[in-house]
Coordinates of C-alpha atoms in Angstrom, one line a residue:
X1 CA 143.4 19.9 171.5
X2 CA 140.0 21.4 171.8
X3 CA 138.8 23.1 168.7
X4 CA 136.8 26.3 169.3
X5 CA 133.2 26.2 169.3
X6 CA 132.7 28.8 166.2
X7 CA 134.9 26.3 164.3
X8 CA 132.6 23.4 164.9
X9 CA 129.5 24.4 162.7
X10 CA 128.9 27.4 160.4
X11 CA 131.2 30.5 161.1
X12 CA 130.2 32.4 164.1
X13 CA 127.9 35.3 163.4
X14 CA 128.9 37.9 165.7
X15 CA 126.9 40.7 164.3
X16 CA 123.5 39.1 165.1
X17 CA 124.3 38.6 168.8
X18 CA 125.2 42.3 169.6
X19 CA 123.0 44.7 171.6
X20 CA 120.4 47.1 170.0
X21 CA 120.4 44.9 166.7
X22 CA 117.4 45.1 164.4
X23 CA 116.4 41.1 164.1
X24 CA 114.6 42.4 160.8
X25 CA 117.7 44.2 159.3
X26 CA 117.0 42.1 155.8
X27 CA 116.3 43.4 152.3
X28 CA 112.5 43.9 152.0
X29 CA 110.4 41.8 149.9
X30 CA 108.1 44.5 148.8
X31 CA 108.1 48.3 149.1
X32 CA 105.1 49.2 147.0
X33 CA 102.9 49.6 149.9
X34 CA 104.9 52.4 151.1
X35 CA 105.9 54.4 148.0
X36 CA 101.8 53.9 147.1
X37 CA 101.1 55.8 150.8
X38 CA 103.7 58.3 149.8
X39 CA 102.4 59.2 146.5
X40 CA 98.9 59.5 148.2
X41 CA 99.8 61.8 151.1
X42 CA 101.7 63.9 148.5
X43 CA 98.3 64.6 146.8
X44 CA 96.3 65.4 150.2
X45 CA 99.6 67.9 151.2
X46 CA 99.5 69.8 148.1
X47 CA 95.8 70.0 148.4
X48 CA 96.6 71.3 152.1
X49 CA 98.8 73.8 150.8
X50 CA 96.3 75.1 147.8
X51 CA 94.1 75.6 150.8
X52 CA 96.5 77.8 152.6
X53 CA 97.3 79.8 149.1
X54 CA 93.6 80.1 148.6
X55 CA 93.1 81.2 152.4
X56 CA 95.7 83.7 152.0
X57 CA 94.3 85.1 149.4
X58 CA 90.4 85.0 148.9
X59 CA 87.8 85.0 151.9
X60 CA 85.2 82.3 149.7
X61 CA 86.5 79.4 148.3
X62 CA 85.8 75.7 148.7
X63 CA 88.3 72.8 148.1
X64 CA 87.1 69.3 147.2
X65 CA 89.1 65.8 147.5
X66 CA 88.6 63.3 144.7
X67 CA 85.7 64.7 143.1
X68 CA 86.2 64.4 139.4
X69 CA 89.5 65.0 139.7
X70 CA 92.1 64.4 142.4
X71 CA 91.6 68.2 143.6
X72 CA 88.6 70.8 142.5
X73 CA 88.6 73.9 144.0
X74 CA 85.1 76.2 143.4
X75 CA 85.7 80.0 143.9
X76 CA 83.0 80.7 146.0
X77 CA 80.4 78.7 148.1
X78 CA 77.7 80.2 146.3
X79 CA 76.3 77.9 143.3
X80 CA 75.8 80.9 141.2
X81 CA 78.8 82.1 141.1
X82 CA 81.3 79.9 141.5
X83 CA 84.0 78.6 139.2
X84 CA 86.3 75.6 139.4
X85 CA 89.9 74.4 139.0
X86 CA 90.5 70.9 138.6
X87 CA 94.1 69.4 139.8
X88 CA 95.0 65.9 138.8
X89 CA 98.0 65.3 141.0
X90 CA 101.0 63.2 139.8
X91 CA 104.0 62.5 142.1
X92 CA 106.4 60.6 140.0
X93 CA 109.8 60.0 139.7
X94 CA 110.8 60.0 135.9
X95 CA 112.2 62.1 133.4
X96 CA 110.3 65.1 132.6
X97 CA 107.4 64.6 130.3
X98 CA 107.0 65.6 126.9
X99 CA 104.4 66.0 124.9
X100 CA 104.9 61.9 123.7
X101 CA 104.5 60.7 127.4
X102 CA 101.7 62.9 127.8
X103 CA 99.6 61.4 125.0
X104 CA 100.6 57.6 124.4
X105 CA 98.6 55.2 125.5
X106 CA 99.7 52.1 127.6
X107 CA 99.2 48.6 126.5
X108 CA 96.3 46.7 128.2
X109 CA 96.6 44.2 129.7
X110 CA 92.5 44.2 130.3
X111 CA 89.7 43.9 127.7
X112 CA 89.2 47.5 129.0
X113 CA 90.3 50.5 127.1
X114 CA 93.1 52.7 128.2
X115 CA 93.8 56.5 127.7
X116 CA 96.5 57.9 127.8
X117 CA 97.0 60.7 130.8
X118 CA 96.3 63.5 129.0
X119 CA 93.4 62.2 127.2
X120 CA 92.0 60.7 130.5
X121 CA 91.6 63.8 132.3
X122 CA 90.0 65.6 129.2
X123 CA 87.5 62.3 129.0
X124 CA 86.8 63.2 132.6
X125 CA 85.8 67.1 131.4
X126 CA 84.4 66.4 128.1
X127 CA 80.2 67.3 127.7
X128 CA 80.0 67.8 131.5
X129 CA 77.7 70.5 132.6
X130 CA 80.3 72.2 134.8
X131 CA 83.2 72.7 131.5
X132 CA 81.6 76.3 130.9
X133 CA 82.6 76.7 134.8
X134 CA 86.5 75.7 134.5
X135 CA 88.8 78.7 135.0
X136 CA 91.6 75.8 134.5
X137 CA 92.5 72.4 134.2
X138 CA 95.8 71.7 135.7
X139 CA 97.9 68.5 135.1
X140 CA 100.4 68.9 138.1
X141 CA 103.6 66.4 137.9
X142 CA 106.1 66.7 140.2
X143 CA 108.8 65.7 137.6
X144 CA 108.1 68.3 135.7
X145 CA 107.1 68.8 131.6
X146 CA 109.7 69.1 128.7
X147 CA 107.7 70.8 126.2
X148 CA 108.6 73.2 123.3
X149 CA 107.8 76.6 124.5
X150 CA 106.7 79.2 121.8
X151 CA 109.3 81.7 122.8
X152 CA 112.7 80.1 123.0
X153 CA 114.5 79.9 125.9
X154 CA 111.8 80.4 128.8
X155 CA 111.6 77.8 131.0
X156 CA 107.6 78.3 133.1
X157 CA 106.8 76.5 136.0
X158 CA 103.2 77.2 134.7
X159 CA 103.0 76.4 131.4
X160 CA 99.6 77.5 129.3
X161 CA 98.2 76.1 126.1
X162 CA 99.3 79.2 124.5
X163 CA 102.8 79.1 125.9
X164 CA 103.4 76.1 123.6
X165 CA 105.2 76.1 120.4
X166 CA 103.2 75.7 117.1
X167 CA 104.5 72.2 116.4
X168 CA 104.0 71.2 119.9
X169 CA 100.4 72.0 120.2
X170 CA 99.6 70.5 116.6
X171 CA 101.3 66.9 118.0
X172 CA 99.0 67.0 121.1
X173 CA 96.3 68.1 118.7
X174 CA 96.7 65.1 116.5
X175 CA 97.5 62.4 119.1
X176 CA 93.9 63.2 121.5
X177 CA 91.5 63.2 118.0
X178 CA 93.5 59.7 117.5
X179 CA 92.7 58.4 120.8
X180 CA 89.2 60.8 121.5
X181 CA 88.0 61.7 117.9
X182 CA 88.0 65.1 116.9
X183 CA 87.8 66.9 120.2
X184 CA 89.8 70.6 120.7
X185 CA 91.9 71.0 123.3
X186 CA 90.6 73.5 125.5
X187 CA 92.3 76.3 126.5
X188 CA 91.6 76.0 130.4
X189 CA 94.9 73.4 130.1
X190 CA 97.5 73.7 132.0
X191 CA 100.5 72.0 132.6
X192 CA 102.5 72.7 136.4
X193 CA 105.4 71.7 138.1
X194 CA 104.3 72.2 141.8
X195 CA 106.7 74.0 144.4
X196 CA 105.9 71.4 146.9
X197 CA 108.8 69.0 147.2
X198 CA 108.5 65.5 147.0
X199 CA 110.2 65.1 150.3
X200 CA 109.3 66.9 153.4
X201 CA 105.9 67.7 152.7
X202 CA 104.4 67.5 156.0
X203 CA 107.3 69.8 157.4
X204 CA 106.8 72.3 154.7
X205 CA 102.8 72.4 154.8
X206 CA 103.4 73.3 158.7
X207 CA 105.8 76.2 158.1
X208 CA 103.1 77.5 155.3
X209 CA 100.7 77.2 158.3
X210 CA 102.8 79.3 160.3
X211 CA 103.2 81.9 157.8
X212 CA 99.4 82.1 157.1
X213 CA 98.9 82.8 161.2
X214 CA 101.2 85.1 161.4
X215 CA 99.7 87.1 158.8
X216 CA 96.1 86.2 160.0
X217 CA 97.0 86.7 163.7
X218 CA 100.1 88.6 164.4
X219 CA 101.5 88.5 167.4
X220 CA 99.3 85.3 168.8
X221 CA 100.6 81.7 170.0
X222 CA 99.5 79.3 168.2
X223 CA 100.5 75.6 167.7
X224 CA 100.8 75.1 164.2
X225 CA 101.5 71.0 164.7
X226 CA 98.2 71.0 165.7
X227 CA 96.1 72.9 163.3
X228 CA 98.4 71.3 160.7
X229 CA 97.3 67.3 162.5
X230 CA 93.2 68.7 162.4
X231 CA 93.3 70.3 158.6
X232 CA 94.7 67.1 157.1
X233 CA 92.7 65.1 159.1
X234 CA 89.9 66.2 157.9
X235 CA 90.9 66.4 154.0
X236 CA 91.4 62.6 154.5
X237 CA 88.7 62.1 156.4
X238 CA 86.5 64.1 153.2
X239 CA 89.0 62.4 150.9
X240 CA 87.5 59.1 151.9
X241 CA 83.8 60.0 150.9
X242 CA 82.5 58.1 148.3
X243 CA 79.2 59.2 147.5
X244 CA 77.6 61.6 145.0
X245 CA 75.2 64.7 146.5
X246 CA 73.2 66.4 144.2
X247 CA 72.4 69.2 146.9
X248 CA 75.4 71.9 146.9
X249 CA 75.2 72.4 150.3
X250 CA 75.6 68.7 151.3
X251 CA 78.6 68.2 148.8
X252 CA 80.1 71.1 150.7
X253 CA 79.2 70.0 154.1
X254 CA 80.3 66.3 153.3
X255 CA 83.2 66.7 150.9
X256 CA 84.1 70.2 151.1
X257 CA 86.6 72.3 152.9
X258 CA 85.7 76.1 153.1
X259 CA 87.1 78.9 153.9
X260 CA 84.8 79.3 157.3
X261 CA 86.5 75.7 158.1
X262 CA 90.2 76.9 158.0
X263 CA 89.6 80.5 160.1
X264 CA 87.8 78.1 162.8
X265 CA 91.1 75.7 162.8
X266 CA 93.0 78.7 163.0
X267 CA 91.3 80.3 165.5
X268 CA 90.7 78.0 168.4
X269 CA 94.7 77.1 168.3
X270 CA 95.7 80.8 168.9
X271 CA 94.2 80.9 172.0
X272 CA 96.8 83.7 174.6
X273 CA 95.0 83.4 177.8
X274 CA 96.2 80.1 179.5
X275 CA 93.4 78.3 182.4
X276 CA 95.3 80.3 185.0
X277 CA 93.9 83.3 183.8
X278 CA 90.3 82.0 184.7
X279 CA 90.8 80.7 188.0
X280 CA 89.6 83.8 190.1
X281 CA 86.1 84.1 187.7
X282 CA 85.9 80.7 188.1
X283 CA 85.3 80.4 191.5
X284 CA 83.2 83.6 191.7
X285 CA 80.6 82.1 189.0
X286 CA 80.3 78.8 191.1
X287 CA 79.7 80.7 194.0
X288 CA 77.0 82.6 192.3
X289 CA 75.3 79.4 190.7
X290 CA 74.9 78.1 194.4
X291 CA 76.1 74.6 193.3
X292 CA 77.0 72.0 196.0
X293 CA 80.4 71.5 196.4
X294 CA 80.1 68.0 194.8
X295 CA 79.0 69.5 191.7
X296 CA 81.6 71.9 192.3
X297 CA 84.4 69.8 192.0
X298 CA 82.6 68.0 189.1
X299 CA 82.2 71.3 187.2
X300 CA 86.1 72.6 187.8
X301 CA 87.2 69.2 186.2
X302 CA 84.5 69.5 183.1
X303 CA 86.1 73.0 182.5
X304 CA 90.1 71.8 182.9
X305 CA 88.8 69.0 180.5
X306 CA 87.0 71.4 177.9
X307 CA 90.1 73.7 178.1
X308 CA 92.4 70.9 177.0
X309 CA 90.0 69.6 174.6
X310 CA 89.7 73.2 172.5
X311 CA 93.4 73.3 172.1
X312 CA 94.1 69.4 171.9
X313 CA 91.2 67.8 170.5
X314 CA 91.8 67.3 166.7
X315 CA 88.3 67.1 164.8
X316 CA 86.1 69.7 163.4
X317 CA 83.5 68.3 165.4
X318 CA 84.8 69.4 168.8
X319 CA 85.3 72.8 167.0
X320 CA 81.9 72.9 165.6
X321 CA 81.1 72.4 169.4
X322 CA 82.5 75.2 170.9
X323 CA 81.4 77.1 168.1
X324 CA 78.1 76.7 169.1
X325 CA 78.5 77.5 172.9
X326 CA 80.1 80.7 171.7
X327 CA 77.1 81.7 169.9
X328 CA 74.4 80.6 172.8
X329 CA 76.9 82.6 175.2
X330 CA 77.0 86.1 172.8
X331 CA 73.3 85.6 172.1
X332 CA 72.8 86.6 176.1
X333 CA 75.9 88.3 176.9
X334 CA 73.7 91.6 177.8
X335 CA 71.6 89.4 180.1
X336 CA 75.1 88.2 182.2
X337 CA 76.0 91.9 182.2
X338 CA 72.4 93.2 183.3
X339 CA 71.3 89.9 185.5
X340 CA 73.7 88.1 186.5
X341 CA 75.4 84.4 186.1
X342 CA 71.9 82.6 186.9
X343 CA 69.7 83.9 184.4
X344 CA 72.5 83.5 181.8
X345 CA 73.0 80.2 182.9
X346 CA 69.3 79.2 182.4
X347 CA 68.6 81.3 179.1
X348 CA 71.9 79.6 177.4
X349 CA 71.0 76.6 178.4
X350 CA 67.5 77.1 176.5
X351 CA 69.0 77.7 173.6
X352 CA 72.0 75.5 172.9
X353 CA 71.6 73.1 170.3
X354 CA 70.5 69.9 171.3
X355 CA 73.0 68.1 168.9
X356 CA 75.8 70.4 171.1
X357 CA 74.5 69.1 174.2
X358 CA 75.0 65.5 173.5
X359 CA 78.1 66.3 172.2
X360 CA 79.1 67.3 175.5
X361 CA 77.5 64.5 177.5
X362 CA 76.4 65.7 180.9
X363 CA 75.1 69.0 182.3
X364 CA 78.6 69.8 184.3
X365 CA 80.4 69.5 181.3
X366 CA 77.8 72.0 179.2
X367 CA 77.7 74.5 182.2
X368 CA 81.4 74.0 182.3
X369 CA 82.0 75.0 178.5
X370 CA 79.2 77.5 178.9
X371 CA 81.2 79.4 181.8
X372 CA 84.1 78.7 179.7
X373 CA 83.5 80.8 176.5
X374 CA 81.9 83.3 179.0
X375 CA 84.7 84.0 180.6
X376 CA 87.2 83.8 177.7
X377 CA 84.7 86.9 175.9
X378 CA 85.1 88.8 179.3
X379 CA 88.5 88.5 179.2
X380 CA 88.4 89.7 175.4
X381 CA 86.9 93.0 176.6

């Protein structure tokens, strides 16, 4: 008698043959790599969505990713006047920390000294030039704090130096001279349990998008996907910037995200007028520039492409772009209105920033973008 092949070696696997299995379906070796990229993209999310509360709220403000701290953001983008919050972001899974966590320090395993995390971020604060500046200095931990509030019973998702009981305070008092010498805590401190859930974070950051449009701009469309894809872009493109500036302006321009930066986002994705609208002007103004029909056809495709490009594209670059043809084209509107395309034409091109015309490569695809933005303010009217 014939004995069945499964029988003749090691028992059949029958799972491993079948269709649509996942040759990898094995117990991973490490995880850390992942759970690292998680913890990170928490921090740049909740720095998204301080931007959008800020937004909401104030038309001046500038937010900065790991500068001193893991989030700073300045009240105004004038020197003079502006004050700073600094955010060190912790996304952990533990037990709520009290006020032992907060101030014990870890054994070394270096020759290095170690602080513990509260008296690290007051090391990063203390004789700076900018403490007289700090409105607050937020310790935000996503597990939340378990620490003895003066008045029994409340439970703050915000909790204050003065919100702590007596004993409490004197603990933390006594454990930072320990590890700092005699330093007081300053009052700036504050200790948050963030409503951004650890989970989800891109979804909800997208909805708070939506809800900051729709008070901006009610009524428009919009694609809040995308705005959401070019803010945090750019945060971890900013994020990523290692250097030090000691010019204002170039930390903001290098590091910074203002309020000036989100309203142009915002505004370039709520676009109502689709290309269809334009067709008609379209071919009016290429009849009136007297362009061969070869440069025609290679100015109809520039536009289609620079249409696509405002609403798709996803840097700040592209937006700084059509920022700048907007300008050059309301800077001689009255000269469209009062002498036609032609002289607009030539006077725009005069006076478009050189840096915008590279940007934009050829001369189709500048008169293109040009004839663009005119057309979208003369359908605004």
């Amino acid at each position: 008698m014939i004995e069945s092949q499964g029988m003749l070696g090691e028992e059949l696997d029958t799972e491993n043959g079948s269709p649509g299995r996942n040759p990898l379906a094995a117990a991973q070796r490490e995880r850390a790599g992942a759970q690292t990229f998680e913890k990170y993209e928490y921090q740049y999310h909740w720095a998204l969505c301080r931007i959008l509360g800020a937004h909401e709220n104030s038309d001046d403000y500038v937010v900065f990713i790991e500068l001193h701290e893991d989030v700073v953001l300045a009240t105004s983008t004038d020197e003079s006047l502006a004050r700073f919050e600094f955010n060190q972001i912790k996304n952990v899974n533990a037990t709520p920390w009290n006020q032992k966590k907060l101030t014990s320090i870890p054994k070394s395993t270096t020759k290095k000294n170690s602080n513990s995390i509260l008296g690290k971020m007051l090391q990063g604060i203390r004789k700076k030039p900018f403490f007289e500046k700090l409105n607050s200095l937020d310790l935000v931990a996503t597990c939340g704090f378990k620490l003895p509030p003066k008045t029994d019973g409340l439970k703050l998702s915000i909790i204050s130096i003065g919100d702590l009981h007596d004993e409490c305070l004197k603990d933390i008092q006594a454990a930072i001279d320990k590890e700092l010498g005699s330093y007081p805590i300053p009052r700036t401190l504050r200790f948050i349990t963030p409503d951004l859930a650890t989970t989800g974070f891109q979804d909800v950051a997208i909805g708070r998008i939506s809800k900051l449009v729709n008070i901006k701009a009610p009524g428009a469309m919009y694609d809040s996907s995308t705005i959401y894809r070019v803010l945090i872009d750019d945060l971890h493109r900013k994020g990523t910037v290692a250097f030090d500036f000691t010019d204002w302006k170039n930390l903001i321009k290098n590091k910074g995200t203002t309020h000036g930066d989100v309203e142009r986002v915002i505004s370039s994705y709520t676009e109502k007028k689709g290309l269809e609208a334009f067709e008609k002007d379209l071919d009016d103004i290429l009849k009136d520039l007297e362009l061969k029909s070869n440069k025609r056809i290679q100015v109809r495709r520039a536009f289609e492409r620079y249409h696509n490009a405002v609403r798709l594209e996803r840097s700040l670059i592209a937006i700084d772009n059509q920022q700048a043809v907007k300008n050059a084209v309301e800077h001689n509107f009255e000269v469209f209105e009062k002498q036609g395309v032609m002289d607009f034409m030539n006077l725009t091109l005069e006076i478009l920033p050189e840096a915008t015309k590279k940007n934009l490569v050829n001369l189709e695809s500048i008169q293109a973008a040009i004839i663009y933005e005119l057309l979208s303010k003369c359908h605004e009217k």
